[in-house]
Amino acid sequence: MDDGRVKAFRLLKPPCVELSQAALRYKVSKSTAKDLLKCLERLTETLLAVSHSLDAKLADYVFFPLSHVFGESKELPPRLLERALSCLRLLIRQGWRDRLSSEVGKQLLILLAFLAGGSATESKAKQVDEDVAAIALDCTASLFHSSVASSLGSHSAILAENVPLLGHTLTVILDAISNPSATKVRLAACTSLHALVDGIADEDALRNFFPGIVSCLTKILSSGIRSKTPWKVLQVCIQLFDQILRKILTDDAIPSAVVPDRTATADKNPTNSWITATASQVKVALSTVLPLRYHHRDDVQEALFTLCVSVLTDCRMALGNCNSMILEALVALSSHAGSEDGQRRSQRLQQIFASNLDLLEVLKDSLYDWTVTLPRVVASNDGTRQTRTLEQLSTALQLLSAHDLDMRALNDLVTSNLRTSVASAIELSSTHAITSVASESAEVSRVLQSTTSSGGDHIFTPVIFDSTSQGNTMAGLQMLVEQFERSTMSVALHRSLTESLQSTTGNEQIATLWLMLQSMVHQSPHDSEIEQWLNLPSDHLEPLAEEAYSFSLEILDRSAYDEAVDWRLQALSLEVVALQAKHQGQDFRPELVDALYPILERMGSNNAALQQHAVTCLGIVSDRCGYPSASELIVHNADYLVNAVAIKLNTFDISPQASQVMLMMVRLCGSAIIPYLDDLIESIFAILACYHGYPRLVELLFEVLNAIVEEGAKASPRAIEPATRTTPSPRRPYKPTTIADVIARLHLVKNRSDRTSPPSTPLPEPDPEVSSTPEPEPEPPQPSSAENPPPQSKAHTLIHMITQQTTHHLSTPSPPLRRLLLSLIASSLPCLSPQSTIQSDDDTTFLPLIATLWPHVTRQIFPSTSYSPPTTPPADLPTLLTALQTLTTLSQHGGSFLLSRFSDLLPQLQTLYQQLEQGMLHEEKTLGRSRTSRGIKAKTWDQMVGLVVSMVEYVGITREMEDGVFEMMGGEPLARGRDGVRGALEGVNPDAVWLLEEAKRSRKEDGWDEELEKRNPVIEGWEFRSVNF
């Protein structure tokens, strides 16, 4: 050991002598600060090398040259002072340790206080460097941990001469903590204060410093949330607050004889008056510090939690008046923390309650106060306060439910205020506004077709709390209800909700049903588990579920369009029905008699939120009842729905919900449900006959009929009736009769008159080189009377009846309705055509239908009954377009049966075509010619061309009609390469097509100008009028 000290001395002597000489020369300006810095750096390196061999004497030896440096501290740069203080810190920690003399310690305290706080007469901002102050305070902390504490604070009584020195040092430290300029200085000052409080064993002296310390810490912590105080400073200051309280006001520091004796006047022990006065001041200080429980840093919250636990457990005698607010802070800290931190803190609180049962009554009183203020808090616009209050209530209930306490006094108040709070939140909710949908039926159909009950999760969207702030409120209320269900207050809550459900109205009723729904959601899984493993009944929940379900069915039985029923109440009722289906599973199937129709009725609502709720509810019900899809659910329960709809239609209920439900049924089930709708279709036409003056009602009913026809048309022929002939035979176009055809016909007549029986084989066809027209097919043999054709299917009969009855309503003045009816007719023809069914003699019913439809459809194109050519283009082009589409479909399925009718109509079609072509050309000139985006006039012209092509291909034309067809199709349609035009014209007369193209080509080669030809000639100012031959 001596050899190590000698070696250390030999190593320290050169840098110490060098530093001493440099410091002395610096005083007389013969040396610079740079020389001093080099000497200090060499000394620092040597101290670090021999730090394990340092002792008090070597520290005194090294401190001698350093004292010369500190003597010139006012003139030295901050970097040099930092290096010197670093050397001093090594001497305190490794050299003097516990052998520092009292005099040296006092001198060092004075020096360090000066370096950390500067001169009392000059500005600290100009005189004190932050790095110097930080390292000086660090040295002060090391000094208090060393033997100086034995001279200044560790004795039972501090000498009177040391009190001013400690007071000044404490003032410098507190000023550094309060200075917001540098975080590093504040943290170093907190470390020094911690060492000072920990090093002073004289509690009487510490009590003298207590007010100043608490005042400084309170000032910093009270502004922690409002200001930008670093979280690390807040954490350390809270820990200092905890330290000083446990050292001054702990139960061990207060003699037991002092508290009850209010006349004690001992000098060294705290009196009752001092404790009372101090406790009241500390309570005020804590009230300003406890708001930090809402700080965003978990470290600050953890430090505050430790402080509150110390007040409850270590300072019960002195700070018992703070129990209420301390408990409130602890509950808040245990509620909004993370899951692990919150659980750990709650367990610590349970341990505190187990050791002090009186705190449970305090918490119970706090729960009462929070419950009283809950409606007012929820009614405010402060979402943060709402969330905090709800979290506190939930945590308090969770803590109290673990103990057997009598909560009957709070039952009525809690249930009433909880319902009022939910009603207030609903009042503030913005979801009462109804969001309409553009097309209810189409949108719902797409949603239902894309959603299968077996796949995906069915989750209801919130109907009363949808915004971010309201969503947090809803989560808080749900958590609160969950805690109620786990407590002994659940039975009273159920009873109160059940009794008030029917008696309340408006938002109160919505709040009651929502609370019942949440109780069922949070309680049911727990009960199911108990019933499964312990076979225990859940009788306390059954009345609540039964009452909620019964009330929900009453609400849903009322009309969805009844303005007296809030749509949010209907949506919550749908959630109750879905929850009941979840609990009962396939046992819920008998309940579909009452529940299925109301669900489908809400699917036709114009409220998007209610509509989506109904879709979700239907998915849940179909899934829990064991159906593979919603369509299967509707099909298997079609009798229930048909009866429900029939009751409304038979009573002439003209409200739109019946038609909407029927529309949804057809969209979901497709053609499978059509055979069940015969009575309903008759009821619909009966209503149409009585209420044809109500446009919206008529439109809704025809939407249903149109859906029936569309679903029947979507299905394959086998879906309506099994077919034996799946490939329809196309109708040959009409060909002009030639001499060869006449000769062949005469031979056929002669042979039939000579024979008693018809020929077994048809006559050979004429030579194709003689005539291009094939011989007409022989008439098929007529079936015998014993061979009756099979009866028509019910679906075919219903669609036939709908199509025939629809014609009577084409005279409606509503253009949208006329377009709907025309589309219905066009959709029905493919499935009524003979090519789609097995009956070969179906022409006996189909052709009369064609004859019935012809005048009604053509009247939509030519309103005049005499078929006079229109003088102006039709104004309602959308209706004309739909009528042309329907007439095209009619021509495709009517075939040659319509030849004479088209022959009579051709002049009017030519005139209409010219008008449409002129409108199309004018539109293209105005808007530009584009294949992707075409106007209504161009689309109507396209459809007119398609009509003529279909007439040529399916109906056929006579020789008299040939010129008119070529006049229409030989111009723009043929020039533009319109689909089907060339093939149709070549089928009639290919030579004429070639002649048209050659004539147009020759004119173009000769420079013929089509626009110039259209102009009338002008000679000497006289314009010749155009002449039409």
mmCIF file with all atom_site columns, C-alpha atoms in Angstrom, residues 314-470:
data_model
loop_
_atom_site.group_PDB
_atom_site.id
_atom_site.type_symbol
_atom_site.label_atom_id
_atom_site.label_alt_id
_atom_site.label_comp_id
_atom_site.label_asym_id
_atom_site.label_entity_id
_atom_site.label_seq_id
_atom_site.pdbx_PDB_ins_code
_atom_site.Cartn_x
_atom_site.Cartn_y
_atom_site.Cartn_z
_atom_site.occupancy
_atom_site.B_iso_or_equiv
_atom_site.pdbx_formal_charge
_atom_site.auth_seq_id
_atom_site.auth_comp_id
_atom_site.auth_asym_id
_atom_site.auth_atom_id
_atom_site.pdbx_PDB_model_num
ATOM 1   C CA . ASP A 1 314 ? -46.275 6.065   5.355   1.00 0.00 ? 314 ASP A CA 1
ATOM 2   C CA . CYS A 1 315 ? -47.967 9.386   6.212   1.00 0.00 ? 315 CYS A CA 1
ATOM 3   C CA . ARG A 1 316 ? -51.394 8.253   7.385   1.00 0.00 ? 316 ARG A CA 1
ATOM 4   C CA . MET A 1 317 ? -51.200 10.082  10.704  1.00 0.00 ? 317 MET A CA 1
ATOM 5   C CA . ALA A 1 318 ? -50.100 13.469  9.406   1.00 0.00 ? 318 ALA A CA 1
ATOM 6   C CA . LEU A 1 319 ? -51.718 13.535  5.946   1.00 0.00 ? 319 LEU A CA 1
ATOM 7   C CA . GLY A 1 320 ? -54.981 11.706  6.594   1.00 0.00 ? 320 GLY A CA 1
ATOM 8   C CA . ASN A 1 321 ? -56.845 14.757  5.299   1.00 0.00 ? 321 ASN A CA 1
ATOM 9   C CA . CYS A 1 322 ? -55.487 14.047  1.809   1.00 0.00 ? 322 CYS A CA 1
ATOM 10  C CA . ASN A 1 323 ? -56.892 10.520  1.496   1.00 0.00 ? 323 ASN A CA 1
ATOM 11  C CA . SER A 1 324 ? -59.802 11.474  -0.753  1.00 0.00 ? 324 SER A CA 1
ATOM 12  C CA . MET A 1 325 ? -57.839 13.285  -3.420  1.00 0.00 ? 325 MET A CA 1
ATOM 13  C CA . ILE A 1 326 ? -54.969 10.826  -3.188  1.00 0.00 ? 326 ILE A CA 1
ATOM 14  C CA . LEU A 1 327 ? -57.383 7.962   -3.805  1.00 0.00 ? 327 LEU A CA 1
ATOM 15  C CA . GLU A 1 328 ? -58.868 9.821   -6.756  1.00 0.00 ? 328 GLU A CA 1
ATOM 16  C CA . ALA A 1 329 ? -55.392 10.225  -8.231  1.00 0.00 ? 329 ALA A CA 1
ATOM 17  C CA . LEU A 1 330 ? -54.548 6.564   -7.625  1.00 0.00 ? 330 LEU A CA 1
ATOM 18  C CA . VAL A 1 331 ? -57.773 5.431   -9.299  1.00 0.00 ? 331 VAL A CA 1
ATOM 19  C CA . ALA A 1 332 ? -57.034 7.664   -12.280 1.00 0.00 ? 332 ALA A CA 1
ATOM 20  C CA . LEU A 1 333 ? -53.469 6.370   -12.513 1.00 0.00 ? 333 LEU A CA 1
ATOM 21  C CA . SER A 1 334 ? -54.732 2.781   -12.403 1.00 0.00 ? 334 SER A CA 1
ATOM 22  C CA . SER A 1 335 ? -57.403 3.339   -15.055 1.00 0.00 ? 335 SER A CA 1
ATOM 23  C CA . HIS A 1 336 ? -55.746 5.041   -18.004 1.00 0.00 ? 336 HIS A CA 1
ATOM 24  C CA . ALA A 1 337 ? -52.413 3.265   -17.803 1.00 0.00 ? 337 ALA A CA 1
ATOM 25  C CA . GLY A 1 338 ? -51.420 0.386   -20.036 1.00 0.00 ? 338 GLY A CA 1
ATOM 26  C CA . SER A 1 339 ? -52.854 -3.049  -19.385 1.00 0.00 ? 339 SER A CA 1
ATOM 27  C CA . GLU A 1 340 ? -49.826 -4.342  -17.484 1.00 0.00 ? 340 GLU A CA 1
ATOM 28  C CA . ASP A 1 341 ? -49.186 -1.120  -15.534 1.00 0.00 ? 341 ASP A CA 1
ATOM 29  C CA . GLY A 1 342 ? -52.886 -0.708  -14.762 1.00 0.00 ? 342 GLY A CA 1
ATOM 30  C CA . GLN A 1 343 ? -53.173 -4.274  -13.493 1.00 0.00 ? 343 GLN A CA 1
ATOM 31  C CA . ARG A 1 344 ? -50.073 -3.931  -11.345 1.00 0.00 ? 344 ARG A CA 1
ATOM 32  C CA . ARG A 1 345 ? -51.240 -0.654  -9.843  1.00 0.00 ? 345 ARG A CA 1
ATOM 33  C CA . SER A 1 346 ? -54.721 -2.074  -9.187  1.00 0.00 ? 346 SER A CA 1
ATOM 34  C CA . GLN A 1 347 ? -53.155 -4.988  -7.320  1.00 0.00 ? 347 GLN A CA 1
ATOM 35  C CA . ARG A 1 348 ? -51.106 -2.563  -5.254  1.00 0.00 ? 348 ARG A CA 1
ATOM 36  C CA . LEU A 1 349 ? -54.274 -0.630  -4.413  1.00 0.00 ? 349 LEU A CA 1
ATOM 37  C CA . GLN A 1 350 ? -55.998 -3.845  -3.348  1.00 0.00 ? 350 GLN A CA 1
ATOM 38  C CA . GLN A 1 351 ? -53.117 -4.487  -0.951  1.00 0.00 ? 351 GLN A CA 1
ATOM 39  C CA . ILE A 1 352 ? -53.501 -0.993  0.488   1.00 0.00 ? 352 ILE A CA 1
ATOM 40  C CA . PHE A 1 353 ? -57.252 -1.510  0.954   1.00 0.00 ? 353 PHE A CA 1
ATOM 41  C CA . ALA A 1 354 ? -56.605 -4.848  2.664   1.00 0.00 ? 354 ALA A CA 1
ATOM 42  C CA . SER A 1 355 ? -54.340 -3.139  5.212   1.00 0.00 ? 355 SER A CA 1
ATOM 43  C CA . ASN A 1 356 ? -56.642 -0.157  5.737   1.00 0.00 ? 356 ASN A CA 1
ATOM 44  C CA . LEU A 1 357 ? -60.352 -0.932  5.267   1.00 0.00 ? 357 LEU A CA 1
ATOM 45  C CA . ASP A 1 358 ? -61.300 2.651   6.098   1.00 0.00 ? 358 ASP A CA 1
ATOM 46  C CA . LEU A 1 359 ? -60.038 3.665   2.668   1.00 0.00 ? 359 LEU A CA 1
ATOM 47  C CA . LEU A 1 360 ? -62.837 1.610   1.089   1.00 0.00 ? 360 LEU A CA 1
ATOM 48  C CA . GLU A 1 361 ? -65.420 3.928   2.605   1.00 0.00 ? 361 GLU A CA 1
ATOM 49  C CA . VAL A 1 362 ? -63.482 6.898   1.280   1.00 0.00 ? 362 VAL A CA 1
ATOM 50  C CA . LEU A 1 363 ? -63.473 5.352   -2.183  1.00 0.00 ? 363 LEU A CA 1
ATOM 51  C CA . LYS A 1 364 ? -67.184 4.623   -1.875  1.00 0.00 ? 364 LYS A CA 1
ATOM 52  C CA . ASP A 1 365 ? -67.847 8.293   -1.095  1.00 0.00 ? 365 ASP A CA 1
ATOM 53  C CA . SER A 1 366 ? -65.737 9.279   -4.094  1.00 0.00 ? 366 SER A CA 1
ATOM 54  C CA . LEU A 1 367 ? -67.759 6.916   -6.277  1.00 0.00 ? 367 LEU A CA 1
ATOM 55  C CA . TYR A 1 368 ? -70.924 8.632   -5.095  1.00 0.00 ? 368 TYR A CA 1
ATOM 56  C CA . ASP A 1 369 ? -69.530 12.065  -5.986  1.00 0.00 ? 369 ASP A CA 1
ATOM 57  C CA . TRP A 1 370 ? -68.382 10.901  -9.421  1.00 0.00 ? 370 TRP A CA 1
ATOM 58  C CA . THR A 1 371 ? -71.766 9.348   -10.117 1.00 0.00 ? 371 THR A CA 1
ATOM 59  C CA . VAL A 1 372 ? -73.557 12.575  -9.202  1.00 0.00 ? 372 VAL A CA 1
ATOM 60  C CA . THR A 1 373 ? -71.395 14.595  -11.594 1.00 0.00 ? 373 THR A CA 1
ATOM 61  C CA . LEU A 1 374 ? -71.481 12.011  -14.398 1.00 0.00 ? 374 LEU A CA 1
ATOM 62  C CA . PRO A 1 375 ? -74.535 13.404  -16.286 1.00 0.00 ? 375 PRO A CA 1
ATOM 63  C CA . ARG A 1 376 ? -73.129 16.915  -16.217 1.00 0.00 ? 376 ARG A CA 1
ATOM 64  C CA . VAL A 1 377 ? -69.725 15.727  -17.426 1.00 0.00 ? 377 VAL A CA 1
ATOM 65  C CA . VAL A 1 378 ? -71.188 13.669  -20.283 1.00 0.00 ? 378 VAL A CA 1
ATOM 66  C CA . ALA A 1 379 ? -73.433 16.564  -21.309 1.00 0.00 ? 379 ALA A CA 1
ATOM 67  C CA . SER A 1 380 ? -70.408 18.842  -21.681 1.00 0.00 ? 380 SER A CA 1
ATOM 68  C CA . ASN A 1 381 ? -68.317 19.147  -24.830 1.00 0.00 ? 381 ASN A CA 1
ATOM 69  C CA . ASP A 1 382 ? -65.112 18.128  -23.053 1.00 0.00 ? 382 ASP A CA 1
ATOM 70  C CA . GLY A 1 383 ? -64.437 14.682  -24.472 1.00 0.00 ? 383 GLY A CA 1
ATOM 71  C CA . THR A 1 384 ? -61.226 14.251  -22.479 1.00 0.00 ? 384 THR A CA 1
ATOM 72  C CA . ARG A 1 385 ? -63.001 14.873  -19.205 1.00 0.00 ? 385 ARG A CA 1
ATOM 73  C CA . GLN A 1 386 ? -65.761 12.467  -20.188 1.00 0.00 ? 386 GLN A CA 1
ATOM 74  C CA . THR A 1 387 ? -63.277 9.695   -20.874 1.00 0.00 ? 387 THR A CA 1
ATOM 75  C CA . ARG A 1 388 ? -61.383 10.278  -17.630 1.00 0.00 ? 388 ARG A CA 1
ATOM 76  C CA . THR A 1 389 ? -64.540 10.294  -15.513 1.00 0.00 ? 389 THR A CA 1
ATOM 77  C CA . LEU A 1 390 ? -65.854 7.097   -17.086 1.00 0.00 ? 390 LEU A CA 1
ATOM 78  C CA . GLU A 1 391 ? -62.493 5.381   -16.606 1.00 0.00 ? 391 GLU A CA 1
ATOM 79  C CA . GLN A 1 392 ? -62.380 6.428   -12.957 1.00 0.00 ? 392 GLN A CA 1
ATOM 80  C CA . LEU A 1 393 ? -65.875 5.099   -12.353 1.00 0.00 ? 393 LEU A CA 1
ATOM 81  C CA . SER A 1 394 ? -65.020 1.779   -13.980 1.00 0.00 ? 394 SER A CA 1
ATOM 82  C CA . THR A 1 395 ? -61.817 1.365   -11.983 1.00 0.00 ? 395 THR A CA 1
ATOM 83  C CA . ALA A 1 396 ? -63.532 2.316   -8.733  1.00 0.00 ? 396 ALA A CA 1
ATOM 84  C CA . LEU A 1 397 ? -66.257 -0.263  -9.341  1.00 0.00 ? 397 LEU A CA 1
ATOM 85  C CA . GLN A 1 398 ? -63.633 -2.860  -10.148 1.00 0.00 ? 398 GLN A CA 1
ATOM 86  C CA . LEU A 1 399 ? -61.799 -2.135  -6.885  1.00 0.00 ? 399 LEU A CA 1
ATOM 87  C CA . LEU A 1 400 ? -64.944 -2.131  -4.765  1.00 0.00 ? 400 LEU A CA 1
ATOM 88  C CA . SER A 1 401 ? -66.376 -5.279  -6.350  1.00 0.00 ? 401 SER A CA 1
ATOM 89  C CA . ALA A 1 402 ? -63.455 -7.271  -4.911  1.00 0.00 ? 402 ALA A CA 1
ATOM 90  C CA . HIS A 1 403 ? -64.732 -6.538  -1.370  1.00 0.00 ? 403 HIS A CA 1
ATOM 91  C CA . ASP A 1 404 ? -68.024 -7.448  0.246   1.00 0.00 ? 404 ASP A CA 1
ATOM 92  C CA . LEU A 1 405 ? -69.514 -3.976  0.649   1.00 0.00 ? 405 LEU A CA 1
ATOM 93  C CA . ASP A 1 406 ? -73.101 -2.895  0.956   1.00 0.00 ? 406 ASP A CA 1
ATOM 94  C CA . MET A 1 407 ? -73.793 -0.926  -2.250  1.00 0.00 ? 407 MET A CA 1
ATOM 95  C CA . ARG A 1 408 ? -77.579 -0.736  -1.971  1.00 0.00 ? 408 ARG A CA 1
ATOM 96  C CA . ALA A 1 409 ? -77.491 2.975   -1.191  1.00 0.00 ? 409 ALA A CA 1
ATOM 97  C CA . LEU A 1 410 ? -75.888 3.634   -4.574  1.00 0.00 ? 410 LEU A CA 1
ATOM 98  C CA . ASN A 1 411 ? -78.086 1.366   -6.703  1.00 0.00 ? 411 ASN A CA 1
ATOM 99  C CA . ASP A 1 412 ? -80.852 3.802   -7.617  1.00 0.00 ? 412 ASP A CA 1
ATOM 100 C CA . LEU A 1 413 ? -78.510 6.750   -8.030  1.00 0.00 ? 413 LEU A CA 1
ATOM 101 C CA . VAL A 1 414 ? -76.054 4.869   -10.234 1.00 0.00 ? 414 VAL A CA 1
ATOM 102 C CA . THR A 1 415 ? -78.681 3.353   -12.549 1.00 0.00 ? 415 THR A CA 1
ATOM 103 C CA . SER A 1 416 ? -80.596 6.607   -12.896 1.00 0.00 ? 416 SER A CA 1
ATOM 104 C CA . ASN A 1 417 ? -77.535 8.759   -13.558 1.00 0.00 ? 417 ASN A CA 1
ATOM 105 C CA . LEU A 1 418 ? -76.072 6.172   -15.909 1.00 0.00 ? 418 LEU A CA 1
ATOM 106 C CA . ARG A 1 419 ? -79.228 6.214   -18.039 1.00 0.00 ? 419 ARG A CA 1
ATOM 107 C CA . THR A 1 420 ? -79.331 10.018  -17.936 1.00 0.00 ? 420 THR A CA 1
ATOM 108 C CA . SER A 1 421 ? -75.660 10.166  -18.976 1.00 0.00 ? 421 SER A CA 1
ATOM 109 C CA . VAL A 1 422 ? -76.202 7.898   -21.958 1.00 0.00 ? 422 VAL A CA 1
ATOM 110 C CA . ALA A 1 423 ? -79.221 9.981   -22.972 1.00 0.00 ? 423 ALA A CA 1
ATOM 111 C CA . SER A 1 424 ? -77.082 13.126  -22.759 1.00 0.00 ? 424 SER A CA 1
ATOM 112 C CA . ALA A 1 425 ? -74.421 11.532  -24.922 1.00 0.00 ? 425 ALA A CA 1
ATOM 113 C CA . ILE A 1 426 ? -77.077 10.549  -27.455 1.00 0.00 ? 426 ILE A CA 1
ATOM 114 C CA . GLU A 1 427 ? -78.335 14.117  -27.466 1.00 0.00 ? 427 GLU A CA 1
ATOM 115 C CA . LEU A 1 428 ? -74.862 15.329  -28.406 1.00 0.00 ? 428 LEU A CA 1
ATOM 116 C CA . SER A 1 429 ? -74.430 12.635  -31.037 1.00 0.00 ? 429 SER A CA 1
ATOM 117 C CA . SER A 1 430 ? -74.578 13.720  -34.655 1.00 0.00 ? 430 SER A CA 1
ATOM 118 C CA . THR A 1 431 ? -75.958 10.435  -35.966 1.00 0.00 ? 431 THR A CA 1
ATOM 119 C CA . HIS A 1 432 ? -79.592 11.496  -35.724 1.00 0.00 ? 432 HIS A CA 1
ATOM 120 C CA . ALA A 1 433 ? -79.259 12.957  -39.230 1.00 0.00 ? 433 ALA A CA 1
ATOM 121 C CA . ILE A 1 434 ? -80.559 10.522  -41.852 1.00 0.00 ? 434 ILE A CA 1
ATOM 122 C CA . THR A 1 435 ? -78.268 9.719   -44.758 1.00 0.00 ? 435 THR A CA 1
ATOM 123 C CA . SER A 1 436 ? -80.375 8.735   -47.742 1.00 0.00 ? 436 SER A CA 1
ATOM 124 C CA . VAL A 1 437 ? -79.375 6.216   -50.368 1.00 0.00 ? 437 VAL A CA 1
ATOM 125 C CA . ALA A 1 438 ? -79.846 6.821   -54.060 1.00 0.00 ? 438 ALA A CA 1
ATOM 126 C CA . SER A 1 439 ? -81.262 3.436   -55.017 1.00 0.00 ? 439 SER A CA 1
ATOM 127 C CA . GLU A 1 440 ? -82.315 1.296   -52.113 1.00 0.00 ? 440 GLU A CA 1
ATOM 128 C CA . SER A 1 441 ? -83.126 -1.915  -53.914 1.00 0.00 ? 441 SER A CA 1
ATOM 129 C CA . ALA A 1 442 ? -80.121 -2.045  -56.231 1.00 0.00 ? 442 ALA A CA 1
ATOM 130 C CA . GLU A 1 443 ? -77.615 -1.140  -53.565 1.00 0.00 ? 443 GLU A CA 1
ATOM 131 C CA . VAL A 1 444 ? -78.952 -3.653  -51.055 1.00 0.00 ? 444 VAL A CA 1
ATOM 132 C CA . SER A 1 445 ? -79.034 -6.360  -53.680 1.00 0.00 ? 445 SER A CA 1
ATOM 133 C CA . ARG A 1 446 ? -75.376 -5.796  -54.495 1.00 0.00 ? 446 ARG A CA 1
ATOM 134 C CA . VAL A 1 447 ? -74.427 -5.865  -50.823 1.00 0.00 ? 447 VAL A CA 1
ATOM 135 C CA . LEU A 1 448 ? -76.387 -9.035  -50.196 1.00 0.00 ? 448 LEU A CA 1
ATOM 136 C CA . GLN A 1 449 ? -75.047 -10.800 -53.261 1.00 0.00 ? 449 GLN A CA 1
ATOM 137 C CA . SER A 1 450 ? -71.452 -9.958  -52.320 1.00 0.00 ? 450 SER A CA 1
ATOM 138 C CA . THR A 1 451 ? -71.832 -10.950 -48.678 1.00 0.00 ? 451 THR A CA 1
ATOM 139 C CA . THR A 1 452 ? -72.272 -14.544 -47.606 1.00 0.00 ? 452 THR A CA 1
ATOM 140 C CA . SER A 1 453 ? -73.354 -15.448 -44.125 1.00 0.00 ? 453 SER A CA 1
ATOM 141 C CA . SER A 1 454 ? -70.786 -18.198 -43.818 1.00 0.00 ? 454 SER A CA 1
ATOM 142 C CA . GLY A 1 455 ? -67.812 -15.983 -44.516 1.00 0.00 ? 455 GLY A CA 1
ATOM 143 C CA . GLY A 1 456 ? -66.629 -12.764 -42.943 1.00 0.00 ? 456 GLY A CA 1
ATOM 144 C CA . ASP A 1 457 ? -67.529 -11.115 -39.665 1.00 0.00 ? 457 ASP A CA 1
ATOM 145 C CA . HIS A 1 458 ? -70.843 -9.354  -39.236 1.00 0.00 ? 458 HIS A CA 1
ATOM 146 C CA . ILE A 1 459 ? -70.239 -6.272  -37.095 1.00 0.00 ? 459 ILE A CA 1
ATOM 147 C CA . PHE A 1 460 ? -72.742 -3.516  -36.438 1.00 0.00 ? 460 PHE A CA 1
ATOM 148 C CA . THR A 1 461 ? -71.567 0.030   -36.947 1.00 0.00 ? 461 THR A CA 1
ATOM 149 C CA . PRO A 1 462 ? -72.329 2.400   -34.048 1.00 0.00 ? 462 PRO A CA 1
ATOM 150 C CA . VAL A 1 463 ? -75.612 4.237   -34.510 1.00 0.00 ? 463 VAL A CA 1
ATOM 151 C CA . ILE A 1 464 ? -75.461 6.679   -31.599 1.00 0.00 ? 464 ILE A CA 1
ATOM 152 C CA . PHE A 1 465 ? -71.692 7.230   -31.154 1.00 0.00 ? 465 PHE A CA 1
ATOM 153 C CA . ASP A 1 466 ? -69.891 7.505   -34.488 1.00 0.00 ? 466 ASP A CA 1
ATOM 154 C CA . SER A 1 467 ? -67.412 10.376  -34.263 1.00 0.00 ? 467 SER A CA 1
ATOM 155 C CA . THR A 1 468 ? -63.974 10.048  -32.663 1.00 0.00 ? 468 THR A CA 1
ATOM 156 C CA . SER A 1 469 ? -64.894 11.822  -29.437 1.00 0.00 ? 469 SER A CA 1
ATOM 157 C CA . GLN A 1 470 ? -68.248 10.067  -29.216 1.00 0.00 ? 470 GLN A CA 1
#
